[in-house]
């Protein structure tokens, strides 16, 4: 009984210390970028300094998938910076109880239909335990509606993220469980790499690409041995 009580008190103390350490709350919902290729979107964020102290926060790192044709900038008022190059210049100074509204993310969606996520991690310059994260997701659709395939036996989206580094995903929904539905991956010169049979009980296919050389590949949807559509998969390192 004493051991359980001691463990409970320890966990409670740790939670209180964590809550005290975290002083900034992100009032905005998860940032979402949804749009067509070759477009740029700008989203605003709202932060609240819940402490009674003036604090300075730096962007420590950007984590996630940003494609080679995409571009991201973090803007503080009228000043914009590339978080992949200008980390030291992205600094927020929040006064006690301040609601900060001059933070923006500007995102160029790129030239390739794809999906992905990225996070911005901010840390207090005086306490690494005091941190907050801005979560972002993006969904880039093509100009041509045919990139979302709708067949009588299966619906299939575009592969994402594209380009891929470690793995790619393909969302699908089989409408006719009796149909034979496959996705075949071929090299640029047509050599077969993978041949996946889609499971009617699943809705996502995960494709490993860590063993593939950087470059362009093709994926083909095949239903009952008939080629339905072929699209490109880009692999990078």
PDB file of C-alpha atoms in Angstrom:
ATOM      1  CA  UNK A   1       0.000   0.000   0.000  1.00  0.00           C
ATOM      2  CA  UNK A   2       2.848   2.385   0.901  1.00  0.00           C
ATOM      3  CA  UNK A   3       4.548   1.550  -2.405  1.00  0.00           C
ATOM      4  CA  UNK A   4       1.404   2.417  -4.383  1.00  0.00           C
ATOM      5  CA  UNK A   5       0.974   5.662  -2.460  1.00  0.00           C
ATOM      6  CA  UNK A   6       4.602   6.593  -3.073  1.00  0.00           C
ATOM      7  CA  UNK A   7       4.257   5.845  -6.787  1.00  0.00           C
ATOM      8  CA  UNK A   8       1.073   7.939  -6.993  1.00  0.00           C
ATOM      9  CA  UNK A   9       2.729  10.907  -5.286  1.00  0.00           C
ATOM     10  CA  UNK A  10       5.758  10.644  -7.580  1.00  0.00           C
ATOM     11  CA  UNK A  11       3.605  10.604 -10.723  1.00  0.00           C
ATOM     12  CA  UNK A  12       1.527  13.517  -9.441  1.00  0.00           C
ATOM     13  CA  UNK A  13       4.658  15.562  -8.727  1.00  0.00           C
ATOM     14  CA  UNK A  14       6.078  14.803 -12.176  1.00  0.00           C
ATOM     15  CA  UNK A  15       2.815  15.844 -13.831  1.00  0.00           C
ATOM     16  CA  UNK A  16       2.723  19.082 -11.842  1.00  0.00           C
ATOM     17  CA  UNK A  17       6.339  19.850 -12.769  1.00  0.00           C
ATOM     18  CA  UNK A  18       5.594  19.198 -16.448  1.00  0.00           C
ATOM     19  CA  UNK A  19       2.490  21.394 -16.328  1.00  0.00           C
ATOM     20  CA  UNK A  20       4.462  24.158 -14.643  1.00  0.00           C
ATOM     21  CA  UNK A  21       7.284  23.859 -17.164  1.00  0.00           C
ATOM     22  CA  UNK A  22       4.987  24.203 -20.141  1.00  0.00           C
ATOM     23  CA  UNK A  23       3.930  27.845 -20.229  1.00  0.00           C
ATOM     24  CA  UNK A  24       2.684  28.429 -23.783  1.00  0.00           C
ATOM     25  CA  UNK A  25      -0.540  27.030 -25.185  1.00  0.00           C
ATOM     26  CA  UNK A  26      -1.261  26.859 -28.920  1.00  0.00           C
ATOM     27  CA  UNK A  27      -4.838  28.113 -29.262  1.00  0.00           C
ATOM     28  CA  UNK A  28      -5.090  27.316 -32.977  1.00  0.00           C
ATOM     29  CA  UNK A  29      -6.175  23.889 -34.181  1.00  0.00           C
ATOM     30  CA  UNK A  30      -3.774  21.680 -36.107  1.00  0.00           C
ATOM     31  CA  UNK A  31      -2.657  23.619 -39.176  1.00  0.00           C
ATOM     32  CA  UNK A  32      -4.022  22.114 -42.394  1.00  0.00           C
ATOM     33  CA  UNK A  33      -2.934  22.934 -45.934  1.00  0.00           C
ATOM     34  CA  UNK A  34      -5.322  21.556 -48.554  1.00  0.00           C
ATOM     35  CA  UNK A  35      -5.060  22.650 -52.153  1.00  0.00           C
ATOM     36  CA  UNK A  36      -3.915  22.083 -55.703  1.00  0.00           C
ATOM     37  CA  UNK A  37      -0.374  21.828 -56.991  1.00  0.00           C
ATOM     38  CA  UNK A  38       1.462  25.083 -57.748  1.00  0.00           C
ATOM     39  CA  UNK A  39      -0.417  27.035 -55.073  1.00  0.00           C
ATOM     40  CA  UNK A  40       0.717  28.765 -51.878  1.00  0.00           C
ATOM     41  CA  UNK A  41      -1.248  29.049 -48.643  1.00  0.00           C
ATOM     42  CA  UNK A  42      -0.689  31.144 -45.526  1.00  0.00           C
ATOM     43  CA  UNK A  43      -2.070  30.169 -42.126  1.00  0.00           C
ATOM     44  CA  UNK A  44      -2.103  32.237 -38.936  1.00  0.00           C
ATOM     45  CA  UNK A  45      -1.567  30.874 -35.430  1.00  0.00           C
ATOM     46  CA  UNK A  46      -2.465  32.121 -31.975  1.00  0.00           C
ATOM     47  CA  UNK A  47      -0.302  31.496 -28.906  1.00  0.00           C
ATOM     48  CA  UNK A  48      -1.069  32.197 -25.251  1.00  0.00           C
ATOM     49  CA  UNK A  49       1.627  32.731 -22.627  1.00  0.00           C
ATOM     50  CA  UNK A  50      -0.112  31.327 -19.555  1.00  0.00           C
ATOM     51  CA  UNK A  51       2.714  32.293 -17.196  1.00  0.00           C
ATOM     52  CA  UNK A  52       3.384  35.564 -15.435  1.00  0.00           C
ATOM     53  CA  UNK A  53       6.891  35.735 -16.842  1.00  0.00           C
ATOM     54  CA  UNK A  54       8.359  37.168 -20.022  1.00  0.00           C
ATOM     55  CA  UNK A  55       9.759  34.287 -22.072  1.00  0.00           C
ATOM     56  CA  UNK A  56      11.786  33.908 -25.247  1.00  0.00           C
ATOM     57  CA  UNK A  57      11.276  30.893 -27.524  1.00  0.00           C
ATOM     58  CA  UNK A  58      13.449  29.697 -30.383  1.00  0.00           C
ATOM     59  CA  UNK A  59      12.546  27.275 -33.138  1.00  0.00           C
ATOM     60  CA  UNK A  60      14.739  24.281 -32.284  1.00  0.00           C
ATOM     61  CA  UNK A  61      13.928  22.128 -35.304  1.00  0.00           C
ATOM     62  CA  UNK A  62      11.484  21.221 -38.058  1.00  0.00           C
ATOM     63  CA  UNK A  63      10.444  17.576 -38.188  1.00  0.00           C
ATOM     64  CA  UNK A  64       8.461  15.877 -40.958  1.00  0.00           C
ATOM     65  CA  UNK A  65       8.182  15.476 -44.700  1.00  0.00           C
ATOM     66  CA  UNK A  66       8.799  18.494 -46.925  1.00  0.00           C
ATOM     67  CA  UNK A  67       9.081  17.636 -50.637  1.00  0.00           C
ATOM     68  CA  UNK A  68      11.874  18.903 -52.879  1.00  0.00           C
ATOM     69  CA  UNK A  69       9.399  21.057 -54.852  1.00  0.00           C
ATOM     70  CA  UNK A  70       7.741  22.426 -51.704  1.00  0.00           C
ATOM     71  CA  UNK A  71       8.780  25.480 -49.723  1.00  0.00           C
ATOM     72  CA  UNK A  72       7.954  26.586 -46.190  1.00  0.00           C
ATOM     73  CA  UNK A  73       8.433  29.883 -44.373  1.00  0.00           C
ATOM     74  CA  UNK A  74       7.731  30.863 -40.793  1.00  0.00           C
ATOM     75  CA  UNK A  75       6.692  34.501 -40.580  1.00  0.00           C
ATOM     76  CA  UNK A  76       6.848  36.757 -37.527  1.00  0.00           C
ATOM     77  CA  UNK A  77       4.806  39.721 -38.609  1.00  0.00           C
ATOM     78  CA  UNK A  78       6.264  40.910 -41.928  1.00  0.00           C
ATOM     79  CA  UNK A  79       9.555  39.027 -41.518  1.00  0.00           C
ATOM     80  CA  UNK A  80       9.658  35.530 -43.007  1.00  0.00           C
ATOM     81  CA  UNK A  81      12.321  32.837 -42.557  1.00  0.00           C
ATOM     82  CA  UNK A  82      13.080  29.369 -43.909  1.00  0.00           C
ATOM     83  CA  UNK A  83      12.978  27.011 -40.872  1.00  0.00           C
ATOM     84  CA  UNK A  84      15.405  24.670 -42.645  1.00  0.00           C
ATOM     85  CA  UNK A  85      18.089  27.376 -42.817  1.00  0.00           C
ATOM     86  CA  UNK A  86      17.252  30.248 -40.470  1.00  0.00           C
ATOM     87  CA  UNK A  87      16.571  28.540 -37.142  1.00  0.00           C
ATOM     88  CA  UNK A  88      18.471  31.083 -35.054  1.00  0.00           C
ATOM     89  CA  UNK A  89      16.442  33.980 -36.490  1.00  0.00           C
ATOM     90  CA  UNK A  90      13.038  32.520 -35.637  1.00  0.00           C
ATOM     91  CA  UNK A  91      12.567  33.898 -32.127  1.00  0.00           C
ATOM     92  CA  UNK A  92       9.357  34.672 -30.219  1.00  0.00           C
ATOM     93  CA  UNK A  93       9.244  37.002 -27.234  1.00  0.00           C
ATOM     94  CA  UNK A  94       6.050  36.606 -25.219  1.00  0.00           C
ATOM     95  CA  UNK A  95       5.082  38.943 -22.408  1.00  0.00           C
ATOM     96  CA  UNK A  96       3.228  37.686 -19.296  1.00  0.00           C
ATOM     97  CA  UNK A  97      -0.294  36.582 -20.251  1.00  0.00           C
ATOM     98  CA  UNK A  98       0.178  37.748 -23.847  1.00  0.00           C
ATOM     99  CA  UNK A  99      -1.958  36.420 -26.710  1.00  0.00           C
ATOM    100  CA  UNK A 100       0.443  36.366 -29.665  1.00  0.00           C
ATOM    101  CA  UNK A 101      -1.141  36.675 -33.131  1.00  0.00           C
ATOM    102  CA  UNK A 102       1.776  37.598 -35.410  1.00  0.00           C
ATOM    103  CA  UNK A 103       2.914  34.041 -36.174  1.00  0.00           C
ATOM    104  CA  UNK A 104       2.205  32.656 -39.658  1.00  0.00           C
ATOM    105  CA  UNK A 105       3.194  29.630 -41.719  1.00  0.00           C
ATOM    106  CA  UNK A 106       3.443  30.081 -45.478  1.00  0.00           C
ATOM    107  CA  UNK A 107       3.561  26.841 -47.472  1.00  0.00           C
ATOM    108  CA  UNK A 108       4.101  26.263 -51.183  1.00  0.00           C
ATOM    109  CA  UNK A 109       2.308  23.005 -51.947  1.00  0.00           C
ATOM    110  CA  UNK A 110       4.708  21.980 -54.736  1.00  0.00           C
ATOM    111  CA  UNK A 111       4.241  20.407 -58.150  1.00  0.00           C
ATOM    112  CA  UNK A 112       3.348  16.827 -57.175  1.00  0.00           C
ATOM    113  CA  UNK A 113       0.088  15.493 -55.634  1.00  0.00           C
ATOM    114  CA  UNK A 114       1.029  14.185 -52.192  1.00  0.00           C
ATOM    115  CA  UNK A 115       0.182  14.119 -48.483  1.00  0.00           C
ATOM    116  CA  UNK A 116       2.354  14.578 -45.437  1.00  0.00           C
ATOM    117  CA  UNK A 117       2.951  16.109 -42.030  1.00  0.00           C
ATOM    118  CA  UNK A 118       5.479  18.374 -40.366  1.00  0.00           C
ATOM    119  CA  UNK A 119       5.940  19.812 -36.875  1.00  0.00           C
ATOM    120  CA  UNK A 120       7.640  22.956 -35.586  1.00  0.00           C
ATOM    121  CA  UNK A 121       9.285  22.513 -32.170  1.00  0.00           C
ATOM    122  CA  UNK A 122       9.841  25.656 -30.055  1.00  0.00           C
ATOM    123  CA  UNK A 123      11.869  25.743 -26.828  1.00  0.00           C
ATOM    124  CA  UNK A 124      12.336  28.316 -24.092  1.00  0.00           C
ATOM    125  CA  UNK A 125      15.888  29.671 -24.221  1.00  0.00           C
ATOM    126  CA  UNK A 126      16.175  29.368 -20.428  1.00  0.00           C
ATOM    127  CA  UNK A 127      14.433  26.022 -19.890  1.00  0.00           C
ATOM    128  CA  UNK A 128      14.346  23.134 -22.377  1.00  0.00           C
ATOM    129  CA  UNK A 129      11.413  21.634 -20.448  1.00  0.00           C
ATOM    130  CA  UNK A 130       9.323  24.634 -21.447  1.00  0.00           C
ATOM    131  CA  UNK A 131       8.391  23.838 -25.041  1.00  0.00           C
ATOM    132  CA  UNK A 132       5.469  23.738 -27.433  1.00  0.00           C
ATOM    133  CA  UNK A 133       4.812  22.086 -30.791  1.00  0.00           C
ATOM    134  CA  UNK A 134       2.880  23.335 -33.809  1.00  0.00           C
ATOM    135  CA  UNK A 135       1.498  20.366 -35.770  1.00  0.00           C
ATOM    136  CA  UNK A 136       0.766  20.687 -39.484  1.00  0.00           C
ATOM    137  CA  UNK A 137      -0.654  18.425 -42.195  1.00  0.00           C
ATOM    138  CA  UNK A 138      -0.925  18.936 -45.933  1.00  0.00           C
ATOM    139  CA  UNK A 139      -2.846  17.359 -48.794  1.00  0.00           C
ATOM    140  CA  UNK A 140      -1.842  18.387 -52.311  1.00  0.00           C
ATOM    141  CA  UNK A 141      -4.191  17.403 -55.123  1.00  0.00           C
ATOM    142  CA  UNK A 142      -3.464  17.513 -58.831  1.00  0.00           C
ATOM    143  CA  UNK A 143      -5.076  19.556 -61.562  1.00  0.00           C
ATOM    144  CA  UNK A 144      -6.404  16.369 -63.147  1.00  0.00           C
ATOM    145  CA  UNK A 145      -9.261  14.704 -61.207  1.00  0.00           C
ATOM    146  CA  UNK A 146      -8.240  11.326 -62.666  1.00  0.00           C
ATOM    147  CA  UNK A 147      -5.494  11.140 -60.027  1.00  0.00           C
ATOM    148  CA  UNK A 148      -8.207   9.886 -57.671  1.00  0.00           C
ATOM    149  CA  UNK A 149      -9.203   6.603 -59.294  1.00  0.00           C
ATOM    150  CA  UNK A 150     -12.794   5.396 -59.020  1.00  0.00           C
ATOM    151  CA  UNK A 151     -13.341   1.945 -60.560  1.00  0.00           C
ATOM    152  CA  UNK A 152     -16.412  -0.250 -60.241  1.00  0.00           C
ATOM    153  CA  UNK A 153     -14.426  -2.639 -58.045  1.00  0.00           C
ATOM    154  CA  UNK A 154     -12.083  -0.286 -56.170  1.00  0.00           C
ATOM    155  CA  UNK A 155     -11.454   3.357 -55.258  1.00  0.00           C
ATOM    156  CA  UNK A 156      -7.814   4.408 -54.936  1.00  0.00           C
ATOM    157  CA  UNK A 157      -6.086   7.666 -54.014  1.00  0.00           C
ATOM    158  CA  UNK A 158      -2.656   8.937 -54.955  1.00  0.00           C
ATOM    159  CA  UNK A 159       0.471   7.637 -53.290  1.00  0.00           C
ATOM    160  CA  UNK A 160       1.871   9.756 -50.429  1.00  0.00           C
ATOM    161  CA  UNK A 161       4.228  11.186 -49.397  1.00  0.00           C
ATOM    162  CA  UNK A 162       5.578  11.655 -52.893  1.00  0.00           C
ATOM    163  CA  UNK A 163       8.590  11.956 -53.015  1.00  0.00           C
ATOM    164  CA  UNK A 164       9.075   9.240 -50.367  1.00  0.00           C
ATOM    165  CA  UNK A 165      12.104   8.629 -48.169  1.00  0.00           C
ATOM    166  CA  UNK A 166      11.371   5.592 -45.963  1.00  0.00           C
ATOM    167  CA  UNK A 167       7.903   4.381 -46.929  1.00  0.00           C
ATOM    168  CA  UNK A 168       4.941   5.411 -49.062  1.00  0.00           C
ATOM    169  CA  UNK A 169       1.236   4.850 -48.452  1.00  0.00           C
ATOM    170  CA  UNK A 170      -1.663   4.218 -50.779  1.00  0.00           C
ATOM    171  CA  UNK A 171      -5.263   4.536 -49.563  1.00  0.00           C
ATOM    172  CA  UNK A 172      -7.898   2.396 -51.216  1.00  0.00           C
ATOM    173  CA  UNK A 173     -11.329   0.857 -50.717  1.00  0.00           C
ATOM    174  CA  UNK A 174     -12.284  -2.397 -52.418  1.00  0.00           C
ATOM    175  CA  UNK A 175     -15.967  -2.392 -53.367  1.00  0.00           C
ATOM    176  CA  UNK A 176     -16.019  -5.910 -54.820  1.00  0.00           C
ATOM    177  CA  UNK A 177     -14.208  -8.445 -52.564  1.00  0.00           C
ATOM    178  CA  UNK A 178     -14.415 -11.046 -55.356  1.00  0.00           C
ATOM    179  CA  UNK A 179     -12.187  -8.952 -57.646  1.00  0.00           C
ATOM    180  CA  UNK A 180      -8.448  -9.521 -57.846  1.00  0.00           C
ATOM    181  CA  UNK A 181      -6.877  -6.130 -57.124  1.00  0.00           C
ATOM    182  CA  UNK A 182      -3.127  -5.571 -57.294  1.00  0.00           C
ATOM    183  CA  UNK A 183      -0.652  -2.712 -57.250  1.00  0.00           C
ATOM    184  CA  UNK A 184       2.592  -3.333 -59.107  1.00  0.00           C
ATOM    185  CA  UNK A 185       5.713  -1.187 -58.690  1.00  0.00           C
ATOM    186  CA  UNK A 186       8.116  -1.010 -61.642  1.00  0.00           C
ATOM    187  CA  UNK A 187      11.412   0.760 -62.179  1.00  0.00           C
ATOM    188  CA  UNK A 188      11.744   3.593 -64.682  1.00  0.00           C
ATOM    189  CA  UNK A 189      12.800   1.100 -67.375  1.00  0.00           C
ATOM    190  CA  UNK A 190       9.966  -1.314 -66.571  1.00  0.00           C
ATOM    191  CA  UNK A 191      11.641  -3.865 -64.302  1.00  0.00           C
ATOM    192  CA  UNK A 192       9.215  -5.249 -61.658  1.00  0.00           C
ATOM    193  CA  UNK A 193      10.057  -4.254 -58.065  1.00  0.00           C
ATOM    194  CA  UNK A 194       6.982  -5.136 -55.978  1.00  0.00           C
ATOM    195  CA  UNK A 195       3.671  -6.864 -56.664  1.00  0.00           C
ATOM    196  CA  UNK A 196       1.070  -6.288 -53.933  1.00  0.00           C
ATOM    197  CA  UNK A 197      -2.335  -7.973 -53.722  1.00  0.00           C
ATOM    198  CA  UNK A 198      -4.687  -5.588 -51.942  1.00  0.00           C
ATOM    199  CA  UNK A 199      -6.525  -6.993 -48.920  1.00  0.00           C
ATOM    200  CA  UNK A 200     -10.298  -6.226 -48.975  1.00  0.00           C
ATOM    201  CA  UNK A 201     -10.189  -6.040 -45.175  1.00  0.00           C
ATOM    202  CA  UNK A 202      -7.657  -3.201 -45.209  1.00  0.00           C
ATOM    203  CA  UNK A 203      -7.738   0.332 -46.614  1.00  0.00           C
ATOM    204  CA  UNK A 204      -4.058   1.326 -46.682  1.00  0.00           C
ATOM    205  CA  UNK A 205      -1.068  -0.222 -48.435  1.00  0.00           C
ATOM    206  CA  UNK A 206       2.371   0.606 -46.992  1.00  0.00           C
ATOM    207  CA  UNK A 207       5.196   0.406 -49.540  1.00  0.00           C
ATOM    208  CA  UNK A 208       8.797   0.253 -48.205  1.00  0.00           C
ATOM    209  CA  UNK A 209      11.246   2.287 -50.274  1.00  0.00           C
ATOM    210  CA  UNK A 210      14.382   2.293 -48.103  1.00  0.00           C
ATOM    211  CA  UNK A 211      15.979  -0.388 -50.307  1.00  0.00           C
ATOM    212  CA  UNK A 212      15.222   1.475 -53.543  1.00  0.00           C
ATOM    213  CA  UNK A 213      17.668   3.795 -55.242  1.00  0.00           C
ATOM    214  CA  UNK A 214      16.619   7.455 -55.532  1.00  0.00           C
ATOM    215  CA  UNK A 215      14.739   8.107 -58.737  1.00  0.00           C
ATOM    216  CA  UNK A 216      11.432   7.691 -60.539  1.00  0.00           C
ATOM    217  CA  UNK A 217       9.274   4.563 -60.346  1.00  0.00           C
ATOM    218  CA  UNK A 218       5.811   3.674 -61.616  1.00  0.00           C
ATOM    219  CA  UNK A 219       2.904   2.104 -59.754  1.00  0.00           C
ATOM    220  CA  UNK A 220       0.040   0.466 -61.626  1.00  0.00           C
ATOM    221  CA  UNK A 221      -3.426  -0.492 -60.390  1.00  0.00           C
ATOM    222  CA  UNK A 222      -4.450  -3.850 -61.876  1.00  0.00           C
ATOM    223  CA  UNK A 223      -7.967  -5.262 -61.512  1.00  0.00           C
ATOM    224  CA  UNK A 224      -8.626  -8.828 -62.731  1.00  0.00           C
ATOM    225  CA  UNK A 225      -5.382  -8.692 -64.754  1.00  0.00           C
ATOM    226  CA  UNK A 226      -6.369  -5.446 -66.525  1.00  0.00           C
ATOM    227  CA  UNK A 227      -4.241  -2.302 -66.146  1.00  0.00           C
ATOM    228  CA  UNK A 228      -6.458   0.513 -64.849  1.00  0.00           C
ATOM    229  CA  UNK A 229      -4.056   3.405 -64.254  1.00  0.00           C
ATOM    230  CA  UNK A 230      -0.309   4.063 -63.929  1.00  0.00           C
ATOM    231  CA  UNK A 231       1.184   6.892 -61.876  1.00  0.00           C
ATOM    232  CA  UNK A 232       4.677   7.983 -60.800  1.00  0.00           C
ATOM    233  CA  UNK A 233       6.396   7.366 -57.462  1.00  0.00           C
ATOM    234  CA  UNK A 234       9.462   9.450 -56.608  1.00  0.00           C
ATOM    235  CA  UNK A 235      12.074   8.175 -54.164  1.00  0.00           C
ATOM    236  CA  UNK A 236      14.701  10.447 -52.616  1.00  0.00           C
ATOM    237  CA  UNK A 237      17.301  10.368 -49.828  1.00  0.00           C
TER     238      UNK A 237
END
